[in-house]
Coordinates of C-alpha atoms and ligand atoms in Angstrom, one line a residue:
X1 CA 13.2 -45.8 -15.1
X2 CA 12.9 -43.0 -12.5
X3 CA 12.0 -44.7 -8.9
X4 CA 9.7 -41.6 -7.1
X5 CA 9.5 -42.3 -3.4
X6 CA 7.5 -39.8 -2.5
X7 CA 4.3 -39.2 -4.9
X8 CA 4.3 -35.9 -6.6
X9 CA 1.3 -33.9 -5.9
X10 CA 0.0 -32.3 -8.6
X11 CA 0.6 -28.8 -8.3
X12 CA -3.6 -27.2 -8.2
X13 CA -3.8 -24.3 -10.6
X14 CA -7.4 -23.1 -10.1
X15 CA -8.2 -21.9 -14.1
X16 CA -11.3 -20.1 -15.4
X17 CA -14.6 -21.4 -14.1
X18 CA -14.1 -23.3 -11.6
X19 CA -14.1 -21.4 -8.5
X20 CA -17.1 -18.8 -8.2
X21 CA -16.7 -15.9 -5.5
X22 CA -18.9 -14.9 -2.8
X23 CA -20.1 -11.3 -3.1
X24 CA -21.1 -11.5 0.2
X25 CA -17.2 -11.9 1.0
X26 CA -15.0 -9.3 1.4
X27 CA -13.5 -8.8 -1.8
X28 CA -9.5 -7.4 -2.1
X29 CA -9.4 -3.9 -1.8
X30 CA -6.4 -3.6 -3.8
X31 CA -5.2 -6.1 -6.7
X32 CA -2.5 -5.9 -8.3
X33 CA -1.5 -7.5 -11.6
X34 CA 1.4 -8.5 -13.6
X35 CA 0.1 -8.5 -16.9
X36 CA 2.4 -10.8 -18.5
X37 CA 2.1 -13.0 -22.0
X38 CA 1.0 -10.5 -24.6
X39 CA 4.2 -11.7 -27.1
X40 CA 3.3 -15.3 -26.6
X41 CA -0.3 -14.6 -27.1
X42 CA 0.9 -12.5 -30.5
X43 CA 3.2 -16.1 -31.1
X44 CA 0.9 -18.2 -31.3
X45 CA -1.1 -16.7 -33.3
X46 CA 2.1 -16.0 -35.6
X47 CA 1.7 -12.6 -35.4
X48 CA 4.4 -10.1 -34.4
X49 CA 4.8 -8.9 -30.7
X50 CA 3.1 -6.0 -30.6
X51 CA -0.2 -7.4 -31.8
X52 CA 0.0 -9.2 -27.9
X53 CA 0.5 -5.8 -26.6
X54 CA -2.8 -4.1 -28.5
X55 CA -4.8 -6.9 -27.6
X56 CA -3.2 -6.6 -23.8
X57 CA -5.0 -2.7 -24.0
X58 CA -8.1 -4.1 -24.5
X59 CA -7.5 -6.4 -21.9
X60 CA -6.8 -3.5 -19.4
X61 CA -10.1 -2.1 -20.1
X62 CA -12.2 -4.9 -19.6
X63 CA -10.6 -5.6 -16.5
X64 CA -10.7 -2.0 -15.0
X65 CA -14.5 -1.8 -15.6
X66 CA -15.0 -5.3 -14.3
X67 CA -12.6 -4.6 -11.1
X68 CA -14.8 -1.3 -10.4
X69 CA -17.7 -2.9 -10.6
X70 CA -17.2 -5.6 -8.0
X71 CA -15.8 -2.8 -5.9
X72 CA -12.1 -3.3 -5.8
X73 CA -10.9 0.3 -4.3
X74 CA -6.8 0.0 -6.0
X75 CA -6.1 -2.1 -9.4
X76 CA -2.0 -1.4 -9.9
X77 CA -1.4 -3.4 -13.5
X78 CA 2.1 -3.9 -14.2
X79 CA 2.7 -2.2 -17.9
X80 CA 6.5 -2.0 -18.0
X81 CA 9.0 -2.6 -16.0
X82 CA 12.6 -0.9 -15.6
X83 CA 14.1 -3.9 -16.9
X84 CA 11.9 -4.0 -20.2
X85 CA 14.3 -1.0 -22.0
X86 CA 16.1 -4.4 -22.7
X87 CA 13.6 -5.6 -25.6
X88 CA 14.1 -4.1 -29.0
X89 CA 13.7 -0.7 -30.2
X90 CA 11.0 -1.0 -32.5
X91 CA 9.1 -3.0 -29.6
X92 CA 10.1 -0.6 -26.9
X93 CA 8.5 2.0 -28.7
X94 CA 5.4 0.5 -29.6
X95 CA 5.0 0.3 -25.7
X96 CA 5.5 3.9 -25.0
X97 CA 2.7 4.8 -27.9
X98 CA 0.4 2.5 -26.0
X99 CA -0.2 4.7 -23.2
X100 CA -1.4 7.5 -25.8
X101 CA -3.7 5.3 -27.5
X102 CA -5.0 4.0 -24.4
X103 CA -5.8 7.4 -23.0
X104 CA -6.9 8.9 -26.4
X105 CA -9.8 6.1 -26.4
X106 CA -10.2 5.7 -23.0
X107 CA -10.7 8.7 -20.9
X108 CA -14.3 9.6 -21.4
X109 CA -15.5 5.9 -20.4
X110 CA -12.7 6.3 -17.1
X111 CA -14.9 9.9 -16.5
X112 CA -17.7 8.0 -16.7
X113 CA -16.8 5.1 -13.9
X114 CA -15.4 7.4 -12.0
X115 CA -11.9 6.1 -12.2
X116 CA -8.7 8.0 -10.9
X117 CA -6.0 7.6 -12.8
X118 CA -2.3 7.0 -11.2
X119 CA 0.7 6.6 -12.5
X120 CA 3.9 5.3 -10.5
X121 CA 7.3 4.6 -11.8
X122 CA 10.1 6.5 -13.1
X123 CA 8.1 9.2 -15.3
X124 CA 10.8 11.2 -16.0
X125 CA 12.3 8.9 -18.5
X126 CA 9.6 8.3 -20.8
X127 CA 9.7 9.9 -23.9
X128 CA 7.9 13.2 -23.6
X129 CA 4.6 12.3 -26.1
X130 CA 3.9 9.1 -23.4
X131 CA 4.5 12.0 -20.4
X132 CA 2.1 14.0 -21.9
X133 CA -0.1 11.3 -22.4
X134 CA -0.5 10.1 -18.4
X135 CA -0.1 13.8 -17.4
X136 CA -3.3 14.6 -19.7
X137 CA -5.4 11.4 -18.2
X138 CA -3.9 12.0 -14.5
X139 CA -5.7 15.6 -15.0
X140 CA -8.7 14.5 -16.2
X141 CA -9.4 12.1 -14.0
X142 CA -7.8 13.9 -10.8
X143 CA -11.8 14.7 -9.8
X144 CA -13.0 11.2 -10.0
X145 CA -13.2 9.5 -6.2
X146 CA -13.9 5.4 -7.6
X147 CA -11.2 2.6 -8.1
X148 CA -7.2 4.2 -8.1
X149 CA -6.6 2.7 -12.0
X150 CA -2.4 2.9 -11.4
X151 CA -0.1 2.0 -14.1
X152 CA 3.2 0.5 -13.1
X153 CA 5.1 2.5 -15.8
X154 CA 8.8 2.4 -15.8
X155 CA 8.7 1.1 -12.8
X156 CA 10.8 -1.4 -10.5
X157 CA 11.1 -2.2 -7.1
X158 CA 14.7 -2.4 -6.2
X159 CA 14.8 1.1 -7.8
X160 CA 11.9 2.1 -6.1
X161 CA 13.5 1.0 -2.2
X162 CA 16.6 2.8 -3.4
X163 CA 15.1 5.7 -4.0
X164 CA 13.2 5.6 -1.0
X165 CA 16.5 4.9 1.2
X166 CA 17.9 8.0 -0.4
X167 CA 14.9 10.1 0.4
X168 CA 14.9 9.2 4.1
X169 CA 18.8 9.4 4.4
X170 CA 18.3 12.7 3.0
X171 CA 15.9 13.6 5.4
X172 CA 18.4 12.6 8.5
X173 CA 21.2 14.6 7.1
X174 CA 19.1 17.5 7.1
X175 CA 18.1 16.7 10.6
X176 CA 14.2 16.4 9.5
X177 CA 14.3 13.4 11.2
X178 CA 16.0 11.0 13.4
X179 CA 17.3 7.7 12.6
X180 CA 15.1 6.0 15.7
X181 CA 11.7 7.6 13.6
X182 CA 12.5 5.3 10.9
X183 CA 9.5 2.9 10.7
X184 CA 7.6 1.0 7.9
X185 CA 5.4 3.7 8.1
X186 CA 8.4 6.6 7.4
X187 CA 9.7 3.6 4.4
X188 CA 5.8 3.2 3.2
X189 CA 5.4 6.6 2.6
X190 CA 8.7 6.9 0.8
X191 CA 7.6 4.3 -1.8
X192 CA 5.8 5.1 -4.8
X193 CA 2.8 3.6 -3.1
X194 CA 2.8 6.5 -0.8
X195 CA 0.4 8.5 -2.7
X196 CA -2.6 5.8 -1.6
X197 CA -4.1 5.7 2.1
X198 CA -2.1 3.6 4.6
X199 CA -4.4 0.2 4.5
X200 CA -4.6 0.3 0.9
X201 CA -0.9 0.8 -0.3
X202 CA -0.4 -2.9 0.0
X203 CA -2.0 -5.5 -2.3
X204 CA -4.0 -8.1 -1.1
X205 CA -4.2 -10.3 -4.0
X206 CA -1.3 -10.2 -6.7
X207 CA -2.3 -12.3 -9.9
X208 CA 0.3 -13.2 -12.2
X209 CA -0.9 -14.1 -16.0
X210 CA 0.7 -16.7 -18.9
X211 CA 2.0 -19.4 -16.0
X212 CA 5.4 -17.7 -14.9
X213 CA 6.0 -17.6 -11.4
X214 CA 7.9 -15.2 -10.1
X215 CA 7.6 -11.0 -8.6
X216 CA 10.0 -9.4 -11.9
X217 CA 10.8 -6.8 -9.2
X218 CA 7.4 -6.1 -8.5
X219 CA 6.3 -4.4 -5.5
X220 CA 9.2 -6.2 -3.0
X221 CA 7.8 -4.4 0.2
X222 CA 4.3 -4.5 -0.5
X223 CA 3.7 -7.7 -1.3
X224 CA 5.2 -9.4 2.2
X225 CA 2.1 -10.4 3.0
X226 CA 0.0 -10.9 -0.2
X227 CA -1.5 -13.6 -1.3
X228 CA -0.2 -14.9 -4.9
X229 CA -2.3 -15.8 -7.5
X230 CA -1.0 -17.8 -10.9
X231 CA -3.0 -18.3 -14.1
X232 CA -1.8 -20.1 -17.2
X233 CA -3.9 -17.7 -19.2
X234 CA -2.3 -15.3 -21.3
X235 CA -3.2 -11.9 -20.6
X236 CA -5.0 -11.0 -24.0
X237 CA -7.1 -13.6 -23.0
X238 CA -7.5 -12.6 -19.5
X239 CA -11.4 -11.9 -18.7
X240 CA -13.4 -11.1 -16.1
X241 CA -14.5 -15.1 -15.1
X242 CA -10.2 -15.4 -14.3
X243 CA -10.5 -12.6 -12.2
X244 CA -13.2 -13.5 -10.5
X245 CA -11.4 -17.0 -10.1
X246 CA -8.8 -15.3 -8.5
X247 CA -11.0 -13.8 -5.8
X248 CA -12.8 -16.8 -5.1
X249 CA -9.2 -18.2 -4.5
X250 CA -8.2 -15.7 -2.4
X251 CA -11.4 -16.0 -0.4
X252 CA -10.4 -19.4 0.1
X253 CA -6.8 -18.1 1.6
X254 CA -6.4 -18.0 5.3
X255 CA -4.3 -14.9 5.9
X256 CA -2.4 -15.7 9.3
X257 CA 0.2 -12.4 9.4
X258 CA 2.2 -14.9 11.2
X259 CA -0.5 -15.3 14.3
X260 CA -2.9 -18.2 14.2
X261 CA -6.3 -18.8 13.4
X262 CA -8.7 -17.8 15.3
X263 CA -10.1 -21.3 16.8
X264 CA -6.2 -22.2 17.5
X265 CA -6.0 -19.5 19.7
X266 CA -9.0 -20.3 22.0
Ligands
IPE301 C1 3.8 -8.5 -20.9 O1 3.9 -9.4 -22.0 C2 3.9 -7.1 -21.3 C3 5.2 -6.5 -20.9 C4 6.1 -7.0 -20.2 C5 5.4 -5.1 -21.4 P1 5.3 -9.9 -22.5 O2 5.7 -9.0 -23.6 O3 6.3 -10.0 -21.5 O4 4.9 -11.3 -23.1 P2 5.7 -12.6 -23.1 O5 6.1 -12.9 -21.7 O6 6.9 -12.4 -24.0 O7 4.8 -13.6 -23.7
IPE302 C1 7.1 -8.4 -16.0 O1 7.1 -9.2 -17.2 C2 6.9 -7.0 -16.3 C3 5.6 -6.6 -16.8 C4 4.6 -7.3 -16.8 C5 5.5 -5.2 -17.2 P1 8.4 -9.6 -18.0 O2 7.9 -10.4 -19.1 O3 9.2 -8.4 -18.3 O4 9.1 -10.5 -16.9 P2 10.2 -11.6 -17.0 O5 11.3 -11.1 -17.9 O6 9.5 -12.8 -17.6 O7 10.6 -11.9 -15.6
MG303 MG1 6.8 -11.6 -20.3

């Protein structure tokens, strides 16, 4: 028998429907997402991989109309990571089609929300028919002032902050700047993020689908101050009610930034 001293608390997972938001809250102006689950999804329904990753596109639509309707300004979703050139080929290259599909059915509705779409990541080493793909929606959309749709695409953090470091170490040895300008300003516009106005480059809410809990190299500066939200649900299933959850969650949160609260400082 296994004596427990100290009760275990049961770890409190808000899931779908149980938390409502309050519109008259502020909302998070940027959410980001790590869409994660689609091959289990496909599992348990025995069917191959990829079917979790179709169903995961229809996902990403639902939940870019439903984020720019409640007035989220930024929705970064986390579609492939530089790590994921691991999986098979056959899977691999289903994901890279995805993009094209996605676009080729998607465009006119993201014209008519008035969603921008962005792209960050390592672009340069997708094949060239997924390129064309997010060059062709980037353009399209490049006119459109509503939520900033970005697609994590080939994209990882650690790469990302070394490619940043490079960029400003660069920019010393030509004597563009001086090691004492360095600040998280100077390294936030360096980052792949840099494209978005200062005070929305960071997310305020990161949810993380299918029960794993952890960043996968996932936005390692921005997110020092986010607040973390983890669902069980599986992204295909992911709907507009979980998101919602999560922002009633986060309304919950009390962000500190390390200060105190506002009656402990009286
Ligand atoms: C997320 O789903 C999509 C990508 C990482 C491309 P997964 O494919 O990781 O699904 P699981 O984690 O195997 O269920
Ligand atoms: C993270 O999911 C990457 C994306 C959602 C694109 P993974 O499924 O690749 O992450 P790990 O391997 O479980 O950490
Ligand atoms: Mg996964």
């Amino acid at each position: 028998m296994v004596l427990r001293f100290f009760p275990q608390k049961e770890k409190y997972t808000p899931e779908k429907s149980q938390l409502t938001f309050d519109p008259k809250q502020a909302i998070p102006k940027h959410i980001a997402i790590i869409m994660d689950g689609n091959g289990r999804w496909a599992k348990n329904r025995r069917l191959p991989r990829v079917a979790g990753h179709k169903e995961g596109m229809e996902t990403v639509k639902k939940i870019t109309k439903h984020a720019n309707r409640l007035g989220v300004k930024v929705l970064t979703l986390y579609a492939f990571s530089t790590e994921n050139w691991k999986r098979p080929d056959d899977e691999v290259n289903f994901l890279m089609q995805l993009p094209v599909d996605f676009f080729d059915t998607f465009v006119p509705e993201l014209i008519e929300e008035n969603v921008q779409v962005h792209v960050m990541g390592y672009e340069q080493y997708l094949p060239a028919h997924t390129q064309d793909a997010v060059k062709r929606a980037i353009e399209q959309t490049a006119t459109n002032d509503g939520l900033v749709l970005n697609f994590a695409l080939n994209y990882g953090s650690r790469a990302e902050i070394l490619t940043a470091v490079k960029g400003i170490a660069t920019e010393v040895q030509n004597n563009h700047l001086a090691v004492e300008e360095i600040d998280e300003t100077v390294m936030g516009n360096h980052l792949m993020t840099g494209f978005l106005p200062e005070d929305l480059r960071d997310p305020e809410l990161v949810i993380r689908t299918s029960g794993e809990e952890r960043i996968s190299n996932f936005l390692l500066w921005q997110l020092a101050y986010s607040e973390l939200f983890f669902t069980k649900a599986l992204w295909p299933d992911f709907d507009g009610e979980h998101l919602e959850t999560a922002i009633a969650d986060f309304q919950k949160r009390n962000r500190r930034f390390g200060g105190l609260d506002k009656e402990e400082k009286k």
